[in-house]
Structures are given as C-alpha cells and as structure tokens.
PDB file of C-alpha atoms and ligand atoms in Angstrom:
ATOM      1  CA  MET A   1      -0.273  -0.074  -0.011  1.00 92.00           C
ATOM      2  CA  LYS A   2       1.464   3.420  -1.129  1.00 97.00           C
ATOM      3  CA  THR A   3       1.088   5.129   2.244  1.00 98.00           C
ATOM      4  CA  LEU A   4       1.416   8.722   3.290  1.00 98.00           C
ATOM      5  CA  VAL A   5       1.943   9.819   7.052  1.00 98.00           C
ATOM      6  CA  LEU A   6       0.542  13.091   7.986  1.00 98.00           C
ATOM      7  CA  LEU A   7       1.967  15.381  10.393  1.00 98.00           C
ATOM      8  CA  CYS A   8       0.476  18.437  11.131  1.00 98.00           C
ATOM      9  CA  THR A   9       2.526  21.321  12.852  1.00 98.00           C
ATOM     10  CA  TYR A  10       2.421  24.479  14.793  1.00 97.00           C
ATOM     11  CA  ASN A  11       5.202  25.245  16.297  1.00 97.00           C
ATOM     12  CA  GLU A  12       7.095  21.595  16.562  1.00 98.00           C
ATOM     13  CA  SER A  13      10.820  22.782  15.412  1.00 98.00           C
ATOM     14  CA  GLU A  14      12.001  20.703  19.133  1.00 97.00           C
ATOM     15  CA  ASN A  15      10.302  17.860  17.675  1.00 98.00           C
ATOM     16  CA  ILE A  16       9.923  17.712  13.997  1.00 98.00           C
ATOM     17  CA  GLU A  17      13.341  16.399  13.137  1.00 98.00           C
ATOM     18  CA  ARG A  18      13.284  13.784  15.157  1.00 98.00           C
ATOM     19  CA  LEU A  19      10.105  12.594  14.485  1.00 98.00           C
ATOM     20  CA  CYS A  20      10.982  12.675  11.083  1.00 98.00           C
ATOM     21  CA  LYS A  21      13.911  10.120  11.608  1.00 98.00           C
ATOM     22  CA  SER A  22      12.036   8.141  13.709  1.00 98.00           C
ATOM     23  CA  ILE A  23       9.112   7.511  10.763  1.00 98.00           C
ATOM     24  CA  LEU A  24      11.670   6.735   8.478  1.00 98.00           C
ATOM     25  CA  SER A  25      13.629   4.452  10.412  1.00 98.00           C
ATOM     26  CA  GLN A  26      10.989   2.135  10.386  1.00 97.00           C
ATOM     27  CA  ASN A  27      12.277   1.205   6.909  1.00 96.00           C
ATOM     28  CA  LEU A  28       8.419   0.802   5.913  1.00 97.00           C
ATOM     29  CA  ASN A  29       8.463   2.615   2.548  1.00 95.00           C
ATOM     30  CA  LEU A  30       6.431   5.386   3.092  1.00 98.00           C
ATOM     31  CA  ASP A  31       6.109   9.438   2.717  1.00 98.00           C
ATOM     32  CA  ILE A  32       5.698  11.978   4.897  1.00 98.00           C
ATOM     33  CA  LEU A  33       3.935  15.138   4.483  1.00 98.00           C
ATOM     34  CA  VAL A  34       4.457  17.688   6.865  1.00 98.00           C
ATOM     35  CA  ILE A  35       1.417  20.346   7.168  1.00 98.00           C
ATOM     36  CA  ASP A  36       2.600  23.423   8.802  1.00 98.00           C
ATOM     37  CA  ASP A  37       0.886  26.604   9.361  1.00 98.00           C
ATOM     38  CA  GLY A  38       3.244  29.295   9.100  1.00 98.00           C
ATOM     39  CA  SER A  39       4.573  28.136  12.905  1.00 98.00           C
ATOM     40  CA  PRO A  40       6.620  31.388  14.094  1.00 98.00           C
ATOM     41  CA  ASP A  41       9.499  28.890  15.605  1.00 98.00           C
ATOM     42  CA  GLY A  42      10.751  27.970  12.094  1.00 98.00           C
ATOM     43  CA  THR A  43       9.110  24.562  11.856  1.00 98.00           C
ATOM     44  CA  GLY A  44       7.933  24.713   8.525  1.00 98.00           C
ATOM     45  CA  GLU A  45      11.708  25.273   7.107  1.00 98.00           C
ATOM     46  CA  ILE A  46      13.347  22.896   9.261  1.00 98.00           C
ATOM     47  CA  ALA A  47      10.783  20.414   7.406  1.00 98.00           C
ATOM     48  CA  ASP A  48      12.256  22.026   3.904  1.00 98.00           C
ATOM     49  CA  GLN A  49      14.944  21.061   4.724  1.00 98.00           C
ATOM     50  CA  LEU A  50      14.512  17.764   5.839  1.00 98.00           C
ATOM     51  CA  ALA A  51      12.473  17.230   2.630  1.00 98.00           C
ATOM     52  CA  ALA A  52      15.992  18.574   0.839  1.00 98.00           C
ATOM     53  CA  ALA A  53      17.217  15.465   1.993  1.00 98.00           C
ATOM     54  CA  SER A  54      14.867  12.970   1.816  1.00 98.00           C
ATOM     55  CA  GLN A  55      12.505  12.298  -1.268  1.00 97.00           C
ATOM     56  CA  HIS A  56      10.230  10.320   1.337  1.00 98.00           C
ATOM     57  CA  ILE A  57       9.494  13.803   2.776  1.00 98.00           C
ATOM     58  CA  ARG A  58       7.246  16.536   1.487  1.00 98.00           C
ATOM     59  CA  VAL A  59       6.246  19.932   3.404  1.00 98.00           C
ATOM     60  CA  LEU A  60       2.903  21.876   2.775  1.00 98.00           C
ATOM     61  CA  HIS A  61       3.229  25.135   3.129  1.00 98.00           C
ATOM     62  CA  ARG A  62      -0.151  27.260   4.464  1.00 98.00           C
ATOM     63  CA  PRO A  63      -0.557  31.101   6.052  1.00 96.00           C
ATOM     64  CA  ARG A  64      -1.409  30.926   8.869  1.00 95.00           C
ATOM     65  CA  LYS A  65      -2.872  28.741  11.965  1.00 95.00           C
ATOM     66  CA  SER A  66      -6.257  27.840  10.901  1.00 93.00           C
ATOM     67  CA  GLY A  67      -7.074  24.259  12.745  1.00 92.00           C
ATOM     68  CA  LEU A  68      -5.829  20.595  13.626  1.00 94.00           C
ATOM     69  CA  GLY A  69      -8.933  19.847  11.288  1.00 95.00           C
ATOM     70  CA  ARG A  70      -8.417  21.683   8.278  1.00 96.00           C
ATOM     71  CA  ALA A  71      -4.857  20.722   8.133  1.00 97.00           C
ATOM     72  CA  ILE A  72      -5.536  17.290   8.519  1.00 98.00           C
ATOM     73  CA  SER A  73      -8.438  17.837   5.630  1.00 98.00           C
ATOM     74  CA  ALA A  74      -5.462  19.254   3.024  1.00 98.00           C
ATOM     75  CA  GLY A  75      -3.338  16.272   4.059  1.00 98.00           C
ATOM     76  CA  PHE A  76      -6.221  14.482   2.980  1.00 98.00           C
ATOM     77  CA  GLU A  77      -6.979  16.104  -0.064  1.00 98.00           C
ATOM     78  CA  TYR A  78      -2.799  15.667  -0.785  1.00 98.00           C
ATOM     79  CA  ALA A  79      -2.414  11.937   0.101  1.00 98.00           C
ATOM     80  CA  ILE A  80      -5.746  11.633  -2.965  1.00 98.00           C
ATOM     81  CA  ALA A  81      -4.711  14.133  -5.411  1.00 98.00           C
ATOM     82  CA  ASN A  82      -1.175  12.054  -5.284  1.00 98.00           C
ATOM     83  CA  ASP A  83      -2.796   8.565  -5.622  1.00 98.00           C
ATOM     84  CA  TYR A  84      -2.187   7.531  -2.234  1.00 98.00           C
ATOM     85  CA  ASP A  85      -3.458   4.272  -0.928  1.00 98.00           C
ATOM     86  CA  ALA A  86      -3.654   4.864   2.347  1.00 98.00           C
ATOM     87  CA  CYS A  87      -2.875   7.659   5.123  1.00 98.00           C
ATOM     88  CA  VAL A  88      -1.819   7.893   8.239  1.00 98.00           C
ATOM     89  CA  ASN A  89      -1.921  11.103  10.825  1.00 98.00           C
ATOM     90  CA  MET A  90       0.183  11.408  14.118  1.00 98.00           C
ATOM     91  CA  ASP A  91       0.467  14.259  16.346  1.00 97.00           C
ATOM     92  CA  ALA A  92       3.938  16.161  15.681  1.00 98.00           C
ATOM     93  CA  ASP A  93       4.787  16.370  19.224  1.00 97.00           C
ATOM     94  CA  MET A  94       5.983  12.939  19.666  1.00 96.00           C
ATOM     95  CA  SER A  95       3.050  12.031  21.388  1.00 97.00           C
ATOM     96  CA  HIS A  96       2.320   9.112  19.403  1.00 98.00           C
ATOM     97  CA  ASP A  97       5.241   5.835  18.669  1.00 98.00           C
ATOM     98  CA  PRO A  98       6.692   5.759  15.179  1.00 98.00           C
ATOM     99  CA  THR A  99       6.934   1.855  16.217  1.00 98.00           C
ATOM    100  CA  GLU A 100       3.263   1.510  16.390  1.00 98.00           C
ATOM    101  CA  LEU A 101       3.126   2.617  12.455  1.00 98.00           C
ATOM    102  CA  GLY A 102       3.644  -0.946  11.643  1.00 98.00           C
ATOM    103  CA  ALA A 103       0.734  -2.571  13.237  1.00 97.00           C
ATOM    104  CA  MET A 104      -1.795  -0.023  12.289  1.00 98.00           C
ATOM    105  CA  ILE A 105      -0.920   0.130   8.695  1.00 98.00           C
ATOM    106  CA  GLU A 106      -1.127  -3.460   8.629  1.00 97.00           C
ATOM    107  CA  HIS A 107      -4.294  -3.540   9.697  1.00 98.00           C
ATOM    108  CA  LEU A 108      -5.729  -1.512   7.266  1.00 97.00           C
ATOM    109  CA  LYS A 109      -5.254  -4.215   5.371  1.00 96.00           C
ATOM    110  CA  ILE A 110      -8.271  -5.483   7.311  1.00 97.00           C
ATOM    111  CA  SER A 111     -10.456  -2.873   8.226  1.00 98.00           C
ATOM    112  CA  ASP A 112     -11.359   0.682   6.491  1.00 98.00           C
ATOM    113  CA  VAL A 113      -9.928   2.664   9.465  1.00 98.00           C
ATOM    114  CA  VAL A 114      -7.615   2.026  12.221  1.00 98.00           C
ATOM    115  CA  ILE A 115      -7.148   3.378  15.568  1.00 98.00           C
ATOM    116  CA  GLY A 116      -4.404   3.986  17.662  1.00 98.00           C
ATOM    117  CA  SER A 117      -6.086   2.959  20.759  1.00 97.00           C
ATOM    118  CA  ARG A 118      -5.108   4.322  24.314  1.00 96.00           C
ATOM    119  CA  HIS A 119      -8.390   2.236  26.091  1.00 95.00           C
ATOM    120  CA  ILE A 120      -8.005  -1.064  25.275  1.00 97.00           C
ATOM    121  CA  LYS A 121      -5.869  -3.884  26.461  1.00 96.00           C
ATOM    122  CA  GLY A 122      -1.900  -2.633  25.725  1.00 97.00           C
ATOM    123  CA  GLY A 123      -2.804   1.012  25.238  1.00 97.00           C
ATOM    124  CA  LYS A 124      -1.870   3.056  27.833  1.00 95.00           C
ATOM    125  CA  ILE A 125      -1.194   7.238  28.628  1.00 96.00           C
ATOM    126  CA  ILE A 126       1.570   8.249  30.020  1.00 96.00           C
ATOM    127  CA  GLY A 127       2.215  11.712  31.569  1.00 95.00           C
ATOM    128  CA  TRP A 128      -0.978  13.911  31.757  1.00 93.00           C
ATOM    129  CA  PRO A 129      -1.504  15.564  35.610  1.00 92.00           C
ATOM    130  CA  LEU A 130      -5.096  14.579  36.875  1.00 92.00           C
ATOM    131  CA  ALA A 131      -6.527  17.826  35.260  1.00 90.00           C
ATOM    132  CA  ARG A 132      -5.364  16.295  31.697  1.00 89.00           C
ATOM    133  CA  GLN A 133      -6.653  13.027  32.627  1.00 91.00           C
ATOM    134  CA  LEU A 134      -9.963  13.678  34.120  1.00 92.00           C
ATOM    135  CA  ASN A 135     -10.961  16.286  31.194  1.00 89.00           C
ATOM    136  CA  HIS A 136      -9.964  13.741  28.787  1.00 91.00           C
ATOM    137  CA  LYS A 137     -11.977  11.122  30.449  1.00 92.00           C
ATOM    138  CA  ILE A 138     -15.431  13.396  29.845  1.00 92.00           C
ATOM    139  CA  SER A 139     -14.345  14.569  26.715  1.00 90.00           C
ATOM    140  CA  ASN A 140     -13.991  11.290  25.823  1.00 94.00           C
ATOM    141  CA  ALA A 141     -17.093   9.780  27.165  1.00 95.00           C
ATOM    142  CA  LEU A 142     -19.400  12.505  26.066  1.00 91.00           C
ATOM    143  CA  ALA A 143     -17.851  12.001  22.605  1.00 92.00           C
ATOM    144  CA  ARG A 144     -19.172   8.397  22.655  1.00 94.00           C
ATOM    145  CA  TYR A 145     -22.657   8.979  24.065  1.00 93.00           C
ATOM    146  CA  MET A 146     -23.324  12.364  22.001  1.00 91.00           C
ATOM    147  CA  LEU A 147     -22.241  10.579  18.851  1.00 91.00           C
ATOM    148  CA  GLY A 148     -23.023   6.872  19.464  1.00 90.00           C
ATOM    149  CA  ILE A 149     -19.908   6.062  18.394  1.00 92.00           C
ATOM    150  CA  LYS A 150     -18.603   2.230  19.805  1.00 91.00           C
ATOM    151  CA  SER A 151     -15.066   2.718  19.184  1.00 95.00           C
ATOM    152  CA  ASN A 152     -13.142   3.098  22.954  1.00 95.00           C
ATOM    153  CA  ASP A 153     -10.636   6.122  21.908  1.00 95.00           C
ATOM    154  CA  VAL A 154     -12.433   8.422  20.091  1.00 92.00           C
ATOM    155  CA  THR A 155     -10.740  11.319  21.001  1.00 93.00           C
ATOM    156  CA  ASN A 156      -6.893   9.913  19.654  1.00 96.00           C
ATOM    157  CA  SER A 157      -5.885  11.348  16.381  1.00 97.00           C
ATOM    158  CA  PHE A 158      -3.299   9.111  15.721  1.00 98.00           C
ATOM    159  CA  LYS A 159      -5.359   7.104  12.702  1.00 98.00           C
ATOM    160  CA  ALA A 160      -4.394   5.184   9.723  1.00 98.00           C
ATOM    161  CA  TYR A 161      -7.578   5.367   6.670  1.00 98.00           C
ATOM    162  CA  ARG A 162      -7.892   3.324   3.710  1.00 98.00           C
ATOM    163  CA  ILE A 163      -8.183   6.413   1.036  1.00 98.00           C
ATOM    164  CA  GLU A 164     -11.069   5.022  -0.658  1.00 97.00           C
ATOM    165  CA  VAL A 165     -13.110   5.137   2.531  1.00 97.00           C
ATOM    166  CA  LEU A 166     -11.704   9.020   2.900  1.00 97.00           C
ATOM    167  CA  LYS A 167     -13.561   9.508  -0.695  1.00 96.00           C
ATOM    168  CA  LYS A 168     -17.220   7.801   0.753  1.00 94.00           C
ATOM    169  CA  VAL A 169     -17.846  10.662   3.350  1.00 94.00           C
ATOM    170  CA  PRO A 170     -17.527  14.764   2.898  1.00 94.00           C
ATOM    171  CA  PHE A 171     -14.333  15.461   5.448  1.00 96.00           C
ATOM    172  CA  GLN A 172     -13.629  18.862   4.684  1.00 96.00           C
ATOM    173  CA  LYS A 173     -17.266  19.790   5.730  1.00 93.00           C
ATOM    174  CA  ILE A 174     -16.448  17.316   8.696  1.00 94.00           C
ATOM    175  CA  LEU A 175     -12.553  18.370  10.012  1.00 95.00           C
ATOM    176  CA  ASP A 176     -13.772  22.594   9.184  1.00 92.00           C
ATOM    177  CA  CYS A 177     -14.475  22.625  13.222  1.00 87.00           C
ATOM    178  CA  GLY A 178     -11.548  22.070  14.302  1.00 82.00           C
ATOM    179  CA  PHE A 179      -9.650  19.472  17.322  1.00 86.00           C
ATOM    180  CA  VAL A 180     -12.852  17.279  17.297  1.00 91.00           C
ATOM    181  CA  GLY A 181     -13.371  16.726  13.596  1.00 92.00           C
ATOM    182  CA  HIS A 182     -11.384  13.887  13.490  1.00 94.00           C
ATOM    183  CA  THR A 183     -13.551  12.121  16.504  1.00 94.00           C
ATOM    184  CA  LEU A 184     -16.526  12.981  14.327  1.00 94.00           C
ATOM    185  CA  LEU A 185     -14.929  11.435  11.163  1.00 95.00           C
ATOM    186  CA  VAL A 186     -15.100   8.102  13.651  1.00 95.00           C
ATOM    187  CA  SER A 187     -18.811   8.633  14.108  1.00 94.00           C
ATOM    188  CA  ALA A 188     -19.437   9.272  10.368  1.00 94.00           C
ATOM    189  CA  PHE A 189     -17.452   6.302   9.323  1.00 95.00           C
ATOM    190  CA  GLU A 190     -19.591   4.205  11.707  1.00 93.00           C
ATOM    191  CA  ARG A 191     -22.388   5.089  10.497  1.00 91.00           C
ATOM    192  CA  LEU A 192     -21.782   5.061   7.301  1.00 93.00           C
ATOM    193  CA  LYS A 193     -21.038   0.629   8.446  1.00 94.00           C
ATOM    194  CA  CYS A 194     -17.087   1.240   7.263  1.00 96.00           C
ATOM    195  CA  SER A 195     -15.332  -1.437   9.546  1.00 97.00           C
ATOM    196  CA  VAL A 196     -13.534   0.500  12.114  1.00 97.00           C
ATOM    197  CA  ILE A 197     -10.863  -1.285  14.471  1.00 97.00           C
ATOM    198  CA  GLU A 198      -8.736  -0.568  17.171  1.00 98.00           C
ATOM    199  CA  VAL A 199      -5.015  -1.589  18.109  1.00 98.00           C
ATOM    200  CA  PRO A 200      -3.745  -0.483  21.175  1.00 98.00           C
ATOM    201  CA  SER A 201      -1.475   2.246  21.179  1.00 98.00           C
ATOM    202  CA  CYS A 202       0.590   4.515  23.905  1.00 97.00           C
ATOM    203  CA  PHE A 203       0.647   7.796  24.263  1.00 97.00           C
ATOM    204  CA  ILE A 204       3.427   9.927  25.643  1.00 96.00           C
ATOM    205  CA  ASP A 205       2.728  13.299  26.649  1.00 95.00           C
ATOM    206  CA  ARG A 206       5.372  16.009  24.830  1.00 93.00           C
ATOM    207  CA  HIS A 207       8.620  16.493  26.315  1.00 93.00           C
ATOM    208  CA  ALA A 208       8.571  20.023  24.090  1.00 93.00           C
ATOM    209  CA  GLY A 209       6.307  22.201  22.627  1.00 92.00           C
ATOM    210  CA  LYS A 210       3.570  23.318  24.185  1.00 91.00           C
ATOM    211  CA  SER A 211      -0.159  21.974  24.084  1.00 89.00           C
ATOM    212  CA  LYS A 212      -2.574  24.321  21.495  1.00 85.00           C
ATOM    213  CA  MET A 213      -5.593  22.522  22.898  1.00 81.00           C
ATOM    214  CA  SER A 214      -7.288  26.100  24.385  1.00 83.00           C
ATOM    215  CA  TRP A 215     -10.537  26.434  25.854  1.00 82.00           C
ATOM    216  CA  ASP A 216     -12.284  27.920  22.966  1.00 85.00           C
ATOM    217  CA  GLU A 217     -11.378  24.981  20.878  1.00 83.00           C
ATOM    218  CA  ARG A 218     -12.729  22.698  23.729  1.00 83.00           C
ATOM    219  CA  VAL A 219     -15.986  24.843  23.669  1.00 86.00           C
ATOM    220  CA  GLY A 220     -15.551  24.965  20.202  1.00 86.00           C
ATOM    221  CA  GLY A 221     -15.604  21.294  19.704  1.00 87.00           C
ATOM    222  CA  LEU A 222     -18.777  20.745  22.090  1.00 88.00           C
ATOM    223  CA  LYS A 223     -20.860  23.170  20.054  1.00 90.00           C
ATOM    224  CA  ALA A 224     -19.205  20.776  16.699  1.00 90.00           C
ATOM    225  CA  MET A 225     -20.590  18.006  17.811  1.00 91.00           C
ATOM    226  CA  LEU A 226     -24.151  18.980  18.839  1.00 90.00           C
ATOM    227  CA  GLU A 227     -24.416  20.309  15.473  1.00 89.00           C
ATOM    228  CA  PHE A 228     -22.857  17.086  13.444  1.00 88.00           C
ATOM    229  CA  ARG A 229     -25.597  15.132  15.382  1.00 85.00           C
ATOM    230  CA  LYS A 230     -28.275  17.342  14.182  1.00 83.00           C
ATOM    231  CA  ASN A 231     -27.273  16.737  10.537  1.00 82.00           C
ATOM    232  CA  PHE A 232     -26.631  13.658  10.426  1.00 70.00           C
ATOM    233  CA  GLN A 233     -29.834  13.273  12.530  1.00 61.00           C
ATOM    234  CA  LYS A 234     -31.929  14.876  10.085  1.00 59.00           C
ATOM    235  CA  GLN A 235     -30.209  12.664   6.893  1.00 63.00           C
ATOM    236  CA  GLU A 236     -31.016   9.346   8.992  1.00 58.00           C
TER     237      GLU A 236
HETATM  238  N1  GDP B   1      -0.982  22.773  10.885  1.00 52.97           N
HETATM  239  C1  GDP B   1      -1.737  22.391  12.131  1.00 52.97           C
HETATM  240  N2  GDP B   1      -1.395  21.839  13.398  1.00 52.97           N
HETATM  241  C2  GDP B   1      -2.112  22.234  14.469  1.00 52.97           C
HETATM  242  C3  GDP B   1      -2.685  23.159  14.466  1.00 52.97           C
HETATM  243  N3  GDP B   1      -3.452  22.909  16.262  1.00 52.97           N
HETATM  244  C4  GDP B   1      -2.419  21.761  16.387  1.00 52.97           C
HETATM  245  N4  GDP B   1      -1.812  20.652  15.650  1.00 52.97           N
HETATM  246  C5  GDP B   1      -0.913  20.033  15.948  1.00 52.97           C
HETATM  247  O1  GDP B   1      -1.668  19.259  16.100  1.00 52.97           O
HETATM  248  C6  GDP B   1      -1.024  18.648  17.250  1.00 52.97           C
HETATM  249  C7  GDP B   1      -1.591  17.849  18.130  1.00 52.97           C
HETATM  250  O2  GDP B   1      -1.373  19.952  18.669  1.00 52.97           O
HETATM  251  P1  GDP B   1      -0.853  19.583  20.497  1.00 52.97           P
HETATM  252  O3  GDP B   1      -1.008  20.812  20.589  1.00 52.97           O
HETATM  253  O4  GDP B   1       0.041  18.390  20.902  1.00 52.97           O
HETATM  254  O5  GDP B   1      -2.690  18.647  21.178  1.00 52.97           O
HETATM  255  P2  GDP B   1      -2.663  17.984  22.423  1.00 52.97           P
HETATM  256  O6  GDP B   1      -1.727  16.642  22.503  1.00 52.97           O
HETATM  257  O7  GDP B   1      -4.171  17.614  22.737  1.00 52.97           O
HETATM  258  O8  GDP B   1      -2.409  18.762  23.509  1.00 52.97           O
HETATM  259  C8  GDP B   1       0.722  18.637  17.367  1.00 52.97           C
HETATM  260  O9  GDP B   1       1.398  18.127  15.893  1.00 52.97           O
HETATM  261  C9  GDP B   1       0.430  20.335  16.758  1.00 52.97           C
HETATM  262  O10 GDP B   1       2.074  20.745  16.247  1.00 52.97           O
HETATM  263  C10 GDP B   1      -3.041  23.964  13.932  1.00 52.97           C
HETATM  264  O11 GDP B   1      -3.857  25.311  13.829  1.00 52.97           O
HETATM  265  N5  GDP B   1      -2.798  23.733  12.605  1.00 52.97           N
HETATM  266 MG1   MG B   2       0.039  17.086  22.110  1.00 52.97          MG
END
C-alpha cells in the first residue's frame, strides 16, 4: 500500500526532525507530509531542509494557523490527489510512537480505518497531570455518548485510513470545525458501516513545546458535536 503519514505542525521545531527520522527509520517505505501553518518558531523551514535531504518527505505550507481539523483535511486532499492508497495521521509532538506505525498499516489490510487506541488492552497514556486525565475521560465519554460511537478511544488523532473510504465522506466539511473533527469522522465512518478497528497505542505526553488545545477549542468542539449530531440525524 502506498502510504502517506500526515504530520500537522504548529510550533514543533523541537520535535519535527527527531520525529521524521524516527518514522523513516521504521523502513516501512512510506512518505511523510508535514502540514505547517506558518509556525513562527521556524518548524516550516526545518521541514523544508528535511525535505531537501529526503525524497520521502514533503511539506505543505499554509499561511496561518487554521486549526488541526483543516490541516488534516489538507493532508487528505494531498493524499487523494497524489494517488496514495492509505494515510496515517500522527501528532508531531512525539506523543504517538512511530514503532506502532507498522501494526497500524498492517491492520488496514483488514479494515477501512484503524484507531491507535489508549483504551483497549495494551494501550495507555503516560505523563498527563490529573486535570488533563479527568478532562480527557469526560471528553471521550461525552463524545462516545453524544455521537453514539462504539470505538473506545475517539479522541486520539493517531489513526490510519484507506483512501477509498475517505472518498465516501465529506471530510472537508466535517474537519472544518477544528480539533474535534477527526472524532466526528469516526462517527461518520461507523454510521456508514465502514469497518473501524482499534489497535493498542501508548500515548506519551509531549516533552518539548506546548499543547495548542485551548479552552476555546474545547467549547468549539462541544458545539461542533451538537451540530454534527443534528445534521446526521436529519439525514437518517
Ligand atoms: N498545521 C496545524 N497543526 C496544528 C494546529 N493545531 C495543532 N496542531 C498540531 O496538532 C498536533 C496535536 O496538537 P497538540 O497541541 O499536541 O494537542 P494535544 O496533544 O491535544 O495537547 C500537534 O502536532 C500540533 O502541532 C494548527 O492549527 N495547524
Ligand atoms: Mg500533543
């Protein structure tokens, strides 16, 4: 399967090089697309240098910070336009482990979507303070309940998709709402009866750089879930 790994970045200058090298060292014969939203810390320039040194790395520069959902959407569009068979989204802060990529991609042979799951046997979260753990538990449970999602981990953005299945959903519209977009996508896939499976994943909180998840994004996420539920219910 011709596979593209999407790395959305905003101010990840301390992480991007180490992450790209670690991904390529897995020898999975895949390409990486860095989608940088004009990071003021120079992440985009570092990515350009990495791309100049490796034929497996490409960079998409977008002028300003427009949210994780839209960045992922741009990555999907690139993957479709460039005839990839599969793409995997990973956070660019070293929270998602590149050694798990092989299993994620392998499972795409038997499923349309593969979620790197922290909430099945073998998965875990390391390093989050209590407040973040609590916040996560509430958001994950709320999203599963509100959207009727069966998968256990709906908020992890570490996911692999078959390109064919992406073409079945209006991903641009769904991802337009920001961070929560990739969670809404899982709901859309489950409703379309696409196969979605979870493989265990170990999430390690970032050591370098800062989280971009703001309270505005969280409130926006809640609104987006309500809107999505309303729209989908209308269609059913
Ligand atoms: N291109 C782009 N990437 C973003 C944006 N917001 C967040 N990211 C990236 O999305 C990934 C997840 O964000 P992060 O801040 O680590 O979220 P957290 O893990 O929920 O705290 C990281 O690689 C960020 O650099 C954005 O507006 N544009
Ligand atoms: Mg993070």
